[in-house]
Coordinates of C-alpha atoms and ligand atoms in Angstrom, one line a residue:
X5 CA 17.9 7.0 76.1
X6 CA 15.5 4.1 75.5
X7 CA 12.8 6.7 74.9
X8 CA 14.8 8.5 72.2
X9 CA 15.5 5.1 70.4
X10 CA 11.8 4.4 70.4
X11 CA 11.0 7.8 69.0
X12 CA 13.5 7.3 66.1
X13 CA 12.0 3.8 65.4
X14 CA 8.5 5.3 65.3
X15 CA 9.7 8.1 63.0
X16 CA 11.2 5.5 60.6
X17 CA 8.0 3.4 60.7
X18 CA 6.0 6.5 60.1
X19 CA 8.1 7.4 57.1
X20 CA 7.7 3.9 55.7
X21 CA 4.0 4.1 56.1
X22 CA 3.9 7.5 54.4
X23 CA 5.9 6.1 51.5
X24 CA 3.7 3.1 51.2
X25 CA 0.7 5.3 51.4
X26 CA 1.9 7.6 48.6
X27 CA 2.8 4.6 46.5
X28 CA -0.7 3.2 47.1
X29 CA -2.2 6.5 46.1
X30 CA -0.2 6.6 42.9
X31 CA -1.3 3.1 42.1
X32 CA -4.9 4.0 42.9
X33 CA -4.6 7.1 40.6
X34 CA -3.1 5.0 37.8
X35 CA -5.9 2.4 38.2
X36 CA -8.5 5.1 38.2
X37 CA -7.0 6.8 35.2
X38 CA -6.9 3.4 33.4
X39 CA -10.5 2.8 34.4
X40 CA -11.5 6.2 33.2
X41 CA -9.7 5.7 29.9
X42 CA -11.4 2.3 29.5
X43 CA -14.9 3.7 30.3
X44 CA -14.4 6.7 28.0
X45 CA -13.1 4.3 25.3
X46 CA -16.2 2.1 25.7
X47 CA -18.6 5.0 25.7
X48 CA -16.8 6.5 22.6
X49 CA -17.0 3.1 21.0
X50 CA -20.6 2.6 21.6
X51 CA -21.4 6.1 20.3
X52 CA -19.2 5.6 17.3
X53 CA -20.7 2.2 16.5
X54 CA -24.3 3.4 17.1
X55 CA -24.1 6.3 14.6
X56 CA -23.4 4.3 11.5
X57 CA -25.7 1.4 12.8
X58 CA -28.5 3.9 13.1
X59 CA -27.9 5.1 9.5
X60 CA -27.9 1.5 8.2
X61 CA -31.1 0.5 10.1
X62 CA -32.9 3.7 9.2
X63 CA -31.9 3.6 5.5
X64 CA -32.9 -0.1 5.3
X65 CA -36.4 0.8 6.7
X66 CA -36.8 3.7 4.3
X67 CA -35.7 1.5 1.3
X68 CA -38.1 -1.2 2.3
X69 CA -41.0 1.2 2.5
X70 CA -40.2 2.7 -0.9
X71 CA -39.1 -0.5 -2.6
X72 CA -40.8 0.4 -5.9
X73 CA -39.0 3.8 -6.2
X74 CA -35.7 2.9 -7.8
X75 CA -33.9 6.3 -7.2
X76 CA -34.9 6.4 -3.6
X77 CA -33.8 2.8 -3.0
X78 CA -30.5 3.5 -4.8
X79 CA -29.9 6.5 -2.6
X80 CA -30.6 4.5 0.5
X81 CA -28.2 1.7 -0.6
X82 CA -25.5 4.2 -1.3
X83 CA -25.8 5.6 2.2
X84 CA -25.9 2.1 3.7
X85 CA -22.7 1.4 1.8
X86 CA -21.0 4.5 3.2
X87 CA -22.1 3.7 6.7
X88 CA -21.0 0.1 6.5
X89 CA -17.6 1.0 5.2
X90 CA -17.2 3.4 8.2
X91 CA -18.3 0.7 10.6
X92 CA -15.8 -1.7 9.1
X93 CA -13.0 0.9 9.5
X94 CA -14.0 1.4 13.1
X95 CA -14.0 -2.3 13.9
X96 CA -10.7 -2.8 12.1
X97 CA -9.1 0.1 13.9
X98 CA -10.3 -1.0 17.3
X99 CA -9.1 -4.5 16.8
X100 CA -5.8 -3.2 15.5
X101 CA -5.4 -1.1 18.6
X102 CA -6.2 -3.9 20.9
X103 CA -3.7 -6.2 19.1
X104 CA -1.0 -3.6 19.5
X105 CA -1.9 -2.9 23.1
X106 CA -2.0 -6.6 24.2
X107 CA 1.4 -7.3 22.5
X108 CA -0.2 -9.7 20.0
X109 CA 1.1 -7.6 17.1
X110 CA 4.4 -8.9 15.8
X111 CA 6.6 -6.9 13.5
X112 CA 8.0 -8.8 10.5
X113 CA 11.6 -8.6 9.2
X114 CA 11.3 -9.1 5.5
X115 CA 13.0 -7.7 2.5
X116 CA 11.0 -5.2 0.6
X117 CA 11.4 -2.6 -2.2
X118 CA 11.0 1.0 -1.3
X119 CA 10.0 1.7 -4.9
X120 CA 7.1 -0.8 -4.6
X121 CA 6.0 0.7 -1.4
X122 CA 6.0 4.3 -2.7
X123 CA 4.1 3.2 -5.8
X124 CA 1.5 1.4 -3.8
X125 CA 1.0 4.5 -1.8
X126 CA 0.7 6.6 -4.9
X127 CA -1.9 4.2 -6.3
X128 CA -3.9 4.3 -3.1
X129 CA -3.7 8.1 -2.5
X130 CA -3.7 9.7 -5.9
X131 CA -7.4 8.9 -6.7
X132 CA -8.5 10.2 -3.3
X133 CA -6.7 13.5 -3.8
X134 CA -7.9 13.7 -7.4
X135 CA -11.5 13.4 -6.2
X136 CA -11.0 16.6 -4.2
X137 CA -9.1 18.2 -7.1
X138 CA -6.1 18.5 -4.9
X139 CA -2.6 18.8 -6.2
X140 CA -0.9 15.6 -5.0
X141 CA 2.9 15.5 -5.2
X142 CA 4.9 12.5 -4.1
X143 CA 8.6 13.2 -4.5
X144 CA 11.6 11.1 -3.9
X145 CA 14.7 12.9 -2.6
X146 CA 18.1 11.3 -2.2
X147 CA 17.7 7.5 -1.8
X148 CA 20.9 5.5 -1.5
X149 CA 19.3 2.1 -0.6
X150 CA 16.1 1.0 -2.2
X151 CA 16.1 -2.6 -0.9
X152 CA 15.3 -2.7 2.8
X153 CA 14.4 -5.1 5.6
X154 CA 11.6 -4.3 7.9
X155 CA 7.8 -4.5 8.1
X156 CA 6.4 -3.2 4.9
X157 CA 2.7 -3.7 5.7
X158 CA 2.9 -1.7 8.9
X159 CA 5.0 1.0 7.2
X160 CA 2.2 1.2 4.6
X161 CA -0.4 1.4 7.3
X162 CA 1.5 4.4 8.9
X163 CA 1.9 6.3 5.7
X164 CA -1.6 5.7 4.4
X165 CA -3.0 7.0 7.7
X166 CA -0.9 10.2 7.7
X167 CA -1.3 11.0 4.0
X168 CA -4.9 9.9 4.1
X169 CA -5.5 12.5 6.8
X170 CA -3.7 15.2 4.8
X171 CA -6.1 14.6 1.9
X172 CA -9.1 14.3 4.2
X173 CA -8.4 17.4 6.2
X174 CA -7.5 19.6 3.2
X175 CA -10.1 21.5 1.3
X176 CA -10.9 21.0 -2.4
X177 CA -8.2 22.4 -4.7
X178 CA -5.7 22.3 -1.8
X179 CA -2.2 20.8 -1.9
X180 CA -0.7 17.7 -0.4
X181 CA 3.1 17.2 -0.7
X182 CA 4.9 14.1 0.3
X183 CA 8.7 13.7 0.2
X184 CA 10.5 10.4 0.9
X185 CA 14.2 10.6 1.4
X186 CA 17.1 8.9 3.2
X187 CA 18.6 10.4 6.3
X188 CA 21.7 12.4 5.1
X189 CA 24.0 10.9 7.8
X190 CA 23.7 7.6 5.9
X191 CA 25.3 9.1 2.8
X192 CA 28.9 8.3 3.7
X193 CA 28.3 4.9 5.1
X194 CA 31.0 2.3 5.4
X195 CA 30.2 -1.0 3.7
X196 CA 29.6 -4.3 5.4
X197 CA 28.4 -2.9 8.7
X198 CA 25.8 -5.5 9.7
X199 CA 24.1 -3.3 12.3
X200 CA 23.8 -0.5 9.9
X201 CA 20.4 1.2 10.0
X202 CA 18.9 3.1 7.1
X203 CA 16.8 6.0 8.4
X204 CA 14.0 6.9 6.1
X205 CA 12.3 10.3 6.4
X206 CA 8.8 10.9 5.3
X207 CA 7.5 14.5 5.2
X208 CA 3.8 15.0 4.6
X209 CA 2.7 18.7 4.2
X210 CA -0.7 20.0 3.5
X211 CA -2.3 23.4 3.3
X212 CA -5.5 22.2 4.9
X213 CA -7.6 23.1 7.9
X214 CA -4.7 22.5 10.4
X215 CA -4.9 22.1 14.2
X216 CA -4.6 24.3 17.3
X217 CA -1.5 24.0 19.5
X218 CA -3.8 22.7 22.2
X219 CA -5.1 19.9 20.1
X220 CA -1.6 18.9 19.0
X221 CA -0.9 17.9 22.6
X222 CA -3.4 15.1 22.5
X223 CA -3.4 14.2 18.8
X224 CA -2.0 10.7 19.6
X225 CA -4.7 9.8 22.1
X226 CA -7.4 7.4 21.1
X227 CA -10.7 8.9 19.9
X228 CA -9.4 12.5 20.0
X229 CA -10.6 14.5 17.1
X230 CA -10.7 18.3 16.6
X231 CA -14.2 19.1 17.8
X232 CA -15.6 21.5 15.2
X233 CA -18.5 21.3 12.9
X234 CA -16.2 21.0 9.9
X235 CA -14.3 18.0 11.3
X236 CA -17.5 16.3 12.5
X237 CA -18.7 16.2 8.9
X238 CA -15.6 14.3 7.9
X239 CA -15.6 10.6 8.4
X240 CA -13.1 9.4 11.0
X241 CA -12.7 7.3 14.1
X242 CA -10.0 9.3 15.9
X243 CA -7.9 6.1 16.2
X244 CA -5.6 6.4 13.2
X245 CA -3.0 8.7 14.8
X246 CA -2.9 6.7 18.0
X247 CA -2.3 3.5 16.0
X248 CA 0.4 5.3 14.0
X249 CA 2.2 6.4 17.2
X250 CA 2.0 2.9 18.8
X251 CA 3.3 1.3 15.6
X252 CA 6.2 3.8 15.4
X253 CA 7.1 3.2 19.0
X254 CA 7.4 -0.5 18.3
X255 CA 9.4 0.1 15.1
X256 CA 11.8 2.5 16.9
X257 CA 10.7 5.4 14.8
X258 CA 9.7 8.9 15.6
X259 CA 6.9 11.3 14.6
X260 CA 6.6 15.1 15.0
X261 CA 3.7 17.4 14.0
X262 CA 3.6 21.1 13.3
X263 CA 0.4 22.7 12.5
X264 CA -1.4 26.0 12.3
X265 CA -5.2 26.4 12.2
X266 CA -6.4 27.4 8.8
X267 CA -2.9 27.1 7.3
X268 CA -2.0 23.4 7.2
X269 CA 0.0 20.7 8.8
X270 CA 3.4 19.1 8.5
X271 CA 4.0 15.5 9.7
X272 CA 7.6 14.3 9.9
X273 CA 8.2 10.5 10.4
X274 CA 11.6 8.9 10.7
X275 CA 11.9 5.1 10.7
X276 CA 15.0 2.9 10.8
X277 CA 15.4 -0.1 8.5
X278 CA 18.1 -2.6 7.8
X279 CA 19.6 -2.6 4.3
X280 CA 18.9 -5.6 2.1
X281 CA 21.2 -6.8 -0.7
X282 CA 20.2 -5.3 -4.1
X283 CA 19.3 -7.5 -7.0
X284 CA 21.9 -7.6 -9.7
X285 CA 20.6 -7.1 -13.2
X286 CA 22.4 -7.3 -16.5
X287 CA 22.3 -3.9 -18.1
X288 CA 23.2 -3.0 -21.7
X289 CA 26.4 -1.3 -20.6
X290 CA 28.2 0.8 -23.2
X291 CA 25.1 1.1 -25.4
X292 CA 23.2 4.2 -26.4
X293 CA 19.7 4.9 -24.9
X294 CA 17.6 7.7 -26.4
X295 CA 15.6 9.9 -23.9
X296 CA 12.7 11.9 -25.3
X297 CA 11.5 14.2 -22.6
X298 CA 11.1 17.9 -22.4
X299 CA 11.1 18.2 -18.6
X300 CA 14.7 19.1 -17.7
X301 CA 14.8 17.8 -14.2
X302 CA 13.3 14.5 -15.2
X303 CA 15.6 14.1 -18.2
X304 CA 18.6 14.8 -16.0
X305 CA 17.6 12.3 -13.4
X306 CA 17.1 9.6 -16.1
X307 CA 20.4 10.5 -17.7
X308 CA 22.2 10.2 -14.4
X309 CA 20.8 6.8 -13.6
X310 CA 21.8 5.6 -17.1
X311 CA 25.3 6.9 -16.8
X312 CA 25.6 5.2 -13.3
X313 CA 24.6 1.9 -15.0
X314 CA 27.3 2.3 -17.7
X315 CA 25.0 3.3 -20.5
X316 CA 25.3 6.3 -22.9
X317 CA 22.3 8.6 -22.8
X318 CA 21.2 10.9 -25.7
X319 CA 18.5 13.4 -24.8
X320 CA 16.1 15.1 -27.1
X321 CA 13.2 17.4 -26.1
X322 CA 11.0 17.3 -29.2
X323 CA 9.1 14.3 -30.5
X324 CA 9.8 15.2 -34.1
X325 CA 13.6 15.6 -33.4
X326 CA 13.6 12.2 -31.7
X327 CA 11.8 10.5 -34.6
X328 CA 14.2 12.0 -37.1
X329 CA 17.2 11.1 -35.0
X330 CA 15.9 7.5 -34.8
X331 CA 15.3 7.3 -38.6
X332 CA 18.8 8.4 -39.3
X333 CA 20.2 6.1 -36.6
X334 CA 18.4 3.2 -38.3
X335 CA 19.7 4.2 -41.7
X336 CA 23.2 4.3 -40.3
X337 CA 22.8 1.1 -38.4
X338 CA 23.5 2.7 -35.0
X339 CA 20.1 2.2 -33.3
X340 CA 20.0 2.8 -29.5
X341 CA 19.2 -0.2 -27.4
X342 CA 15.9 1.5 -26.1
X343 CA 13.8 4.6 -26.2
X344 CA 12.9 6.2 -22.9
X345 CA 9.8 8.2 -23.5
X346 CA 8.9 10.8 -21.0
X347 CA 5.6 12.3 -20.1
X348 CA 6.1 15.7 -21.8
X349 CA 7.2 16.4 -25.3
X350 CA 7.0 19.9 -26.7
X351 CA 5.4 19.1 -30.0
X352 CA 3.4 15.8 -29.8
X353 CA 1.8 13.5 -27.3
X354 CA 4.0 10.7 -25.9
X355 CA 1.6 8.1 -27.4
X356 CA 1.8 9.6 -30.9
X357 CA 5.5 9.5 -30.6
X358 CA 5.4 5.8 -29.5
X359 CA 3.2 4.9 -32.5
X360 CA 5.7 6.7 -34.9
X361 CA 8.7 4.9 -33.4
X362 CA 7.0 1.5 -33.3
X363 CA 6.2 1.8 -37.0
X364 CA 9.7 2.8 -37.7
X365 CA 11.7 0.5 -35.5
X366 CA 9.7 -2.7 -35.7
X367 CA 8.0 -4.9 -33.1
X368 CA 11.0 -5.8 -31.0
X369 CA 12.4 -2.3 -30.2
X370 CA 12.0 -1.5 -26.5
X371 CA 10.0 1.7 -25.9
X372 CA 9.8 2.4 -22.2
X373 CA 7.4 5.1 -21.0
X374 CA 8.4 7.0 -17.8
X375 CA 5.5 9.0 -16.5
X376 CA 3.3 10.0 -13.5
X377 CA 0.2 8.6 -15.2
X378 CA -1.9 5.7 -13.7
X379 CA -0.7 2.8 -15.9
X380 CA -4.0 0.9 -15.5
X381 CA -5.8 3.8 -17.1
X382 CA -3.6 4.2 -20.1
X383 CA -2.3 0.7 -20.5
X384 CA -4.8 -0.2 -23.2
X385 CA -4.0 2.8 -25.4
X386 CA -0.3 2.8 -24.7
X387 CA 0.3 -0.8 -25.5
X388 CA -1.7 -0.3 -28.7
X389 CA 0.4 2.7 -29.6
X390 CA 3.5 0.5 -29.2
X391 CA 4.8 1.1 -25.7
X392 CA 6.5 -2.0 -24.4
X393 CA 6.9 -1.2 -20.7
X394 CA 6.0 1.5 -18.2
X395 CA 8.1 2.9 -15.4
X396 CA 6.1 4.9 -12.9
X397 CA 7.2 8.2 -11.3
X398 CA 8.5 9.1 -8.8
X399 CA 11.4 7.4 -10.6
X400 CA 13.4 4.8 -8.8
X401 CA 16.7 3.6 -10.2
X402 CA 15.8 -0.1 -9.6
X403 CA 12.6 0.2 -11.6
X404 CA 14.4 1.8 -14.5
X405 CA 17.1 -0.8 -14.5
X406 CA 14.6 -3.6 -14.2
X407 CA 12.7 -2.5 -17.3
X408 CA 15.8 -1.9 -19.3
X409 CA 17.3 -5.2 -18.3
X410 CA 14.2 -7.1 -19.0
X411 CA 13.4 -5.6 -22.4
X412 CA 16.9 -5.5 -23.7
X413 CA 17.7 -9.1 -22.8
X414 CA 16.8 -11.4 -25.6
X415 CA 14.7 -13.9 -23.6
X416 CA 12.2 -11.2 -22.6
X417 CA 12.1 -9.6 -26.0
X418 CA 9.9 -12.4 -27.3
X419 CA 7.5 -11.7 -24.4
X420 CA 7.2 -8.1 -25.5
X421 CA 5.7 -9.3 -28.8
X422 CA 2.5 -10.1 -26.9
X423 CA 2.0 -6.7 -25.3
X424 CA -0.5 -5.6 -27.9
X425 CA -2.9 -8.5 -27.1
X426 CA -6.3 -7.5 -25.8
X427 CA -7.0 -8.7 -22.2
X428 CA -9.2 -11.8 -22.3
X429 CA -9.3 -14.3 -19.5
X430 CA -11.5 -16.9 -21.3
X431 CA -8.5 -19.2 -21.7
X432 CA -7.8 -19.3 -17.9
X433 CA -9.2 -21.4 -15.2
X434 CA -9.4 -20.7 -11.5
X435 CA -10.4 -22.6 -8.4
X436 CA -12.7 -20.7 -6.0
X437 CA -12.5 -22.2 -2.5
X438 CA -15.3 -20.9 -0.3
X439 CA -17.6 -22.6 2.1
X440 CA -20.3 -20.0 2.3
X441 CA -22.8 -20.3 -0.6
X442 CA -23.7 -16.6 -0.5
X443 CA -20.1 -15.5 -0.7
X444 CA -19.4 -18.0 -3.4
X445 CA -22.3 -16.6 -5.5
X446 CA -21.0 -13.1 -5.1
X447 CA -17.4 -14.1 -6.1
X448 CA -18.6 -16.1 -9.1
X449 CA -20.8 -13.1 -10.2
X450 CA -17.8 -10.7 -10.0
X451 CA -15.2 -13.0 -11.5
X452 CA -17.3 -14.4 -14.4
X453 CA -17.6 -10.9 -15.9
X454 CA -14.0 -11.4 -17.1
X455 CA -14.8 -14.6 -19.0
X456 CA -12.5 -16.6 -16.8
X457 CA -13.5 -20.3 -16.2
X458 CA -14.4 -20.9 -12.6
X459 CA -14.4 -24.2 -10.7
X460 CA -15.4 -24.3 -7.0
X461 CA -14.5 -26.2 -3.9
X462 CA -16.3 -26.0 -0.6
X463 CA -13.5 -26.4 1.9
X464 CA -9.7 -26.6 2.0
X465 CA -9.5 -30.4 1.8
X466 CA -11.7 -30.5 -1.3
X467 CA -9.5 -27.8 -2.9
X468 CA -6.3 -29.8 -2.2
X469 CA -8.0 -32.9 -3.8
X470 CA -9.2 -30.9 -6.8
X471 CA -5.7 -29.5 -7.3
X472 CA -4.1 -32.9 -6.8
X473 CA -6.4 -34.7 -9.2
X474 CA -6.0 -32.1 -12.0
X475 CA -3.3 -32.3 -14.6
X476 CA -0.3 -30.0 -14.2
X477 CA -1.0 -26.3 -14.9
X478 CA -4.7 -27.0 -15.1
X479 CA -5.5 -24.1 -12.8
X480 CA -4.0 -20.6 -13.3
X481 CA -5.1 -19.2 -10.0
X482 CA -6.7 -20.2 -6.7
X483 CA -8.9 -17.9 -4.6
X484 CA -8.9 -19.3 -1.1
X485 CA -11.2 -18.5 1.8
X486 CA -9.5 -18.8 5.2
X487 CA -12.0 -19.8 7.8
X488 CA -13.6 -23.0 6.4
X489 CA -14.8 -26.3 8.0
X490 CA -12.8 -29.5 7.6
X491 CA -9.6 -27.7 6.5
X492 CA -8.9 -24.0 6.7
X493 CA -7.3 -21.9 3.9
X494 CA -3.9 -21.6 5.5
X495 CA -3.5 -25.4 5.9
X496 CA -4.9 -26.0 2.4
X497 CA -2.4 -23.6 0.9
X498 CA 0.5 -25.2 2.8
X499 CA -0.7 -28.7 1.6
X500 CA -0.9 -27.5 -2.0
X501 CA 2.6 -26.0 -1.8
X502 CA 4.0 -29.3 -0.5
X503 CA 2.6 -31.5 -3.3
X504 CA 5.3 -33.2 -5.4
X505 CA 4.4 -31.5 -8.7
X506 CA 5.9 -28.7 -10.6
X507 CA 3.0 -26.3 -10.4
X508 CA 2.6 -26.7 -6.6
X509 CA 5.2 -24.0 -6.2
X510 CA 4.2 -21.7 -9.0
X511 CA 0.3 -21.7 -8.7
X512 CA -0.9 -18.4 -7.5
X513 CA -3.0 -18.6 -4.3
X514 CA -4.9 -15.6 -3.2
X515 CA -6.3 -15.4 0.3
X516 CA -9.9 -14.2 0.5
X517 CA -10.8 -13.5 4.1
X518 CA -13.0 -11.4 6.3
X519 CA -9.9 -10.6 8.4
X520 CA -8.3 -7.5 7.1
X521 CA -5.4 -7.0 9.5
X522 CA -1.8 -6.8 8.6
X523 CA -1.3 -9.7 10.9
X524 CA -3.6 -11.9 8.8
X525 CA -1.8 -10.8 5.6
X526 CA 1.4 -11.9 7.3
X527 CA -0.1 -15.3 8.2
X528 CA -1.4 -15.9 4.6
X529 CA 2.1 -15.0 3.3
X530 CA 3.6 -17.5 5.7
X531 CA 1.2 -20.2 4.5
X532 CA 2.6 -19.6 1.0
X533 CA -0.1 -17.4 -0.5
X534 CA 0.8 -14.8 -3.0
X535 CA -1.8 -12.1 -2.5
X536 CA -4.5 -11.1 -0.1
X537 CA -7.9 -9.9 -0.8
X538 CA -10.2 -8.9 2.1
X539 CA -13.9 -9.3 2.3
X540 CA -16.3 -7.7 1.6
X541 CA -14.8 -8.2 -1.9
X542 CA -13.9 -5.1 -3.8
X543 CA -14.5 -5.8 -7.5
X544 CA -11.6 -3.5 -8.5
X545 CA -9.2 -5.4 -6.2
X546 CA -10.3 -8.7 -7.8
X547 CA -9.7 -7.3 -11.3
X548 CA -6.4 -6.0 -10.3
X549 CA -5.3 -9.4 -9.1
X550 CA -6.5 -11.1 -12.3
X551 CA -4.8 -8.5 -14.3
X552 CA -1.6 -8.8 -12.3
X553 CA -1.4 -12.6 -12.6
X554 CA -3.2 -13.5 -15.9
X555 CA -2.0 -10.7 -18.1
X556 CA 1.6 -11.5 -17.1
X557 CA 1.0 -15.0 -18.4
X558 CA -0.2 -13.8 -21.8
Ligands
ADP624 P1 -9.6 10.4 12.3 O1 -10.1 9.0 12.0 O2 -10.5 11.3 12.9 O3 -9.0 11.0 11.0 P2 -6.9 10.3 13.4 O4 -6.5 9.7 14.7 O5 -6.3 9.9 12.2 O6 -8.5 10.1 13.4 O7 -6.7 11.9 13.6 C1 -7.1 12.5 14.8 C2 -7.6 13.9 14.5 O8 -6.4 14.7 14.2 C3 -8.5 14.1 13.3 O9 -9.8 13.8 13.6 C4 -8.2 15.6 13.0 O10 -9.0 16.4 13.8 C5 -6.8 15.8 13.3 N1 -5.9 15.6 12.1 C6 -5.1 14.6 11.8 N2 -4.4 14.9 10.7 C7 -4.7 16.1 10.3 C8 -4.3 17.0 9.2 N3 -3.4 16.6 8.3 N4 -4.9 18.2 9.2 C9 -5.8 18.6 10.1 N5 -6.2 17.9 11.1 C10 -5.7 16.6 11.2

């Protein structure tokens, strides 16, 4: 009897030991796996860092030994530039990954406009696709809510990664098609549901080189890239997709990929957001709006938006018909409240049409151009032709209403008088806050080309003092470095915002920093800064900021 009891006890102990043993083996396997992943991460990293570093060092030596041969030096410098951009991407990606993995990445909950987001993406991606002569379409499907609450910077990071890959891994003359829409289930929502989630669907399809089914299994793992000669020639770190997946997991979103080698890929991303209240704008309800556009689908969409806003659309396809219609309307004193000028007219260019109408209808009449074009590129010609405002495509209701509301309301009409002015920043003054002499010199060199007056401060405290001791509205803009001795840029921005003077709130403060992570952008926003510009400074980005702020003031 006693013997049998002991046997049972031994058996139970043995089972416990077996269990502990298998748990220990599982833990050991996990630790080994983690270790293996870490070592392979490190060896991948050092390989990936070494490759561009070798190019930089090699090209620098070649340039130095041929210093008098300008074309050769130029070629070396261009290669150094490419390699250093790659290195920068790699460092940013790795740091981003480690932030997400260590839980240091926080998601923001802020109101943002889907229209702004989509247009930012278009501005970033279209030139890249154009460089490869690809057909790049960004379409907006059914959107019921344009104002959302979520983390716009991380959303942008996800989309730029996926669409950037589509462009990168698609041959010249290929096609990249992106569609943004709202999940159909949201269509029949009931109002005032505070927990309501808006699911946005992003579809990105390309007819590029595609991936094998085998590779698709590991596409979200760090450093994984399709290992073919064609891919190895294309710049990349193999970290983008893994960052995208991690971000989506944190945001409660999903991603799925279908792909076929040689035929193309299709990425489908769904992300939930909370709805934000829409901005109410006064619209010229009951008034006629003339649409001149020969593209049927576009004209229909514009007409629908106008009707929803209580306006009365009249649509004409030809430029000459529209000019004649307007001339008669003027004669009969029944002018529409605005002209919406499309991209395509059957018989004349949109800009010629604008010039005709401006001559006919006088300086105050709102002419709004709705087009796919890159506004920065046509702005000069279009404003001279008489266009008062531009609404980019894909067309969002909020953008159209904002332009109509602004231009048709009297207060803004006087501003539209100035749209024909040439851009000259000579009358503006900015404060450049930067402790590093070399960086200061570069920024001055880039900024002074616009004629803008520049004053400098060497740290945050001196900047606050300069601002405090200047008359109100003395500065139009402040470029603020972040890491500085005595007082850093965040504290300086906060101090300036707290000063008891009218322009303390309105002065534009632009962060200039070596840190390029979304987290830093969030911090600079929290410190009260309006824009963010990362170093090394991109001259186009600087000009864009000046244009955005200073032209608006003109
Ligand atoms: P990379 O920096 O290499 O682009 P990613 O993590 O963004 O890294 O992507 C991982 C790999 O997945 C890429 O190297 C490429 O082989 C493959 N890939 C991603 N997107 C596409 C696409 N649209 N078409 C074909 N291959 C793709």
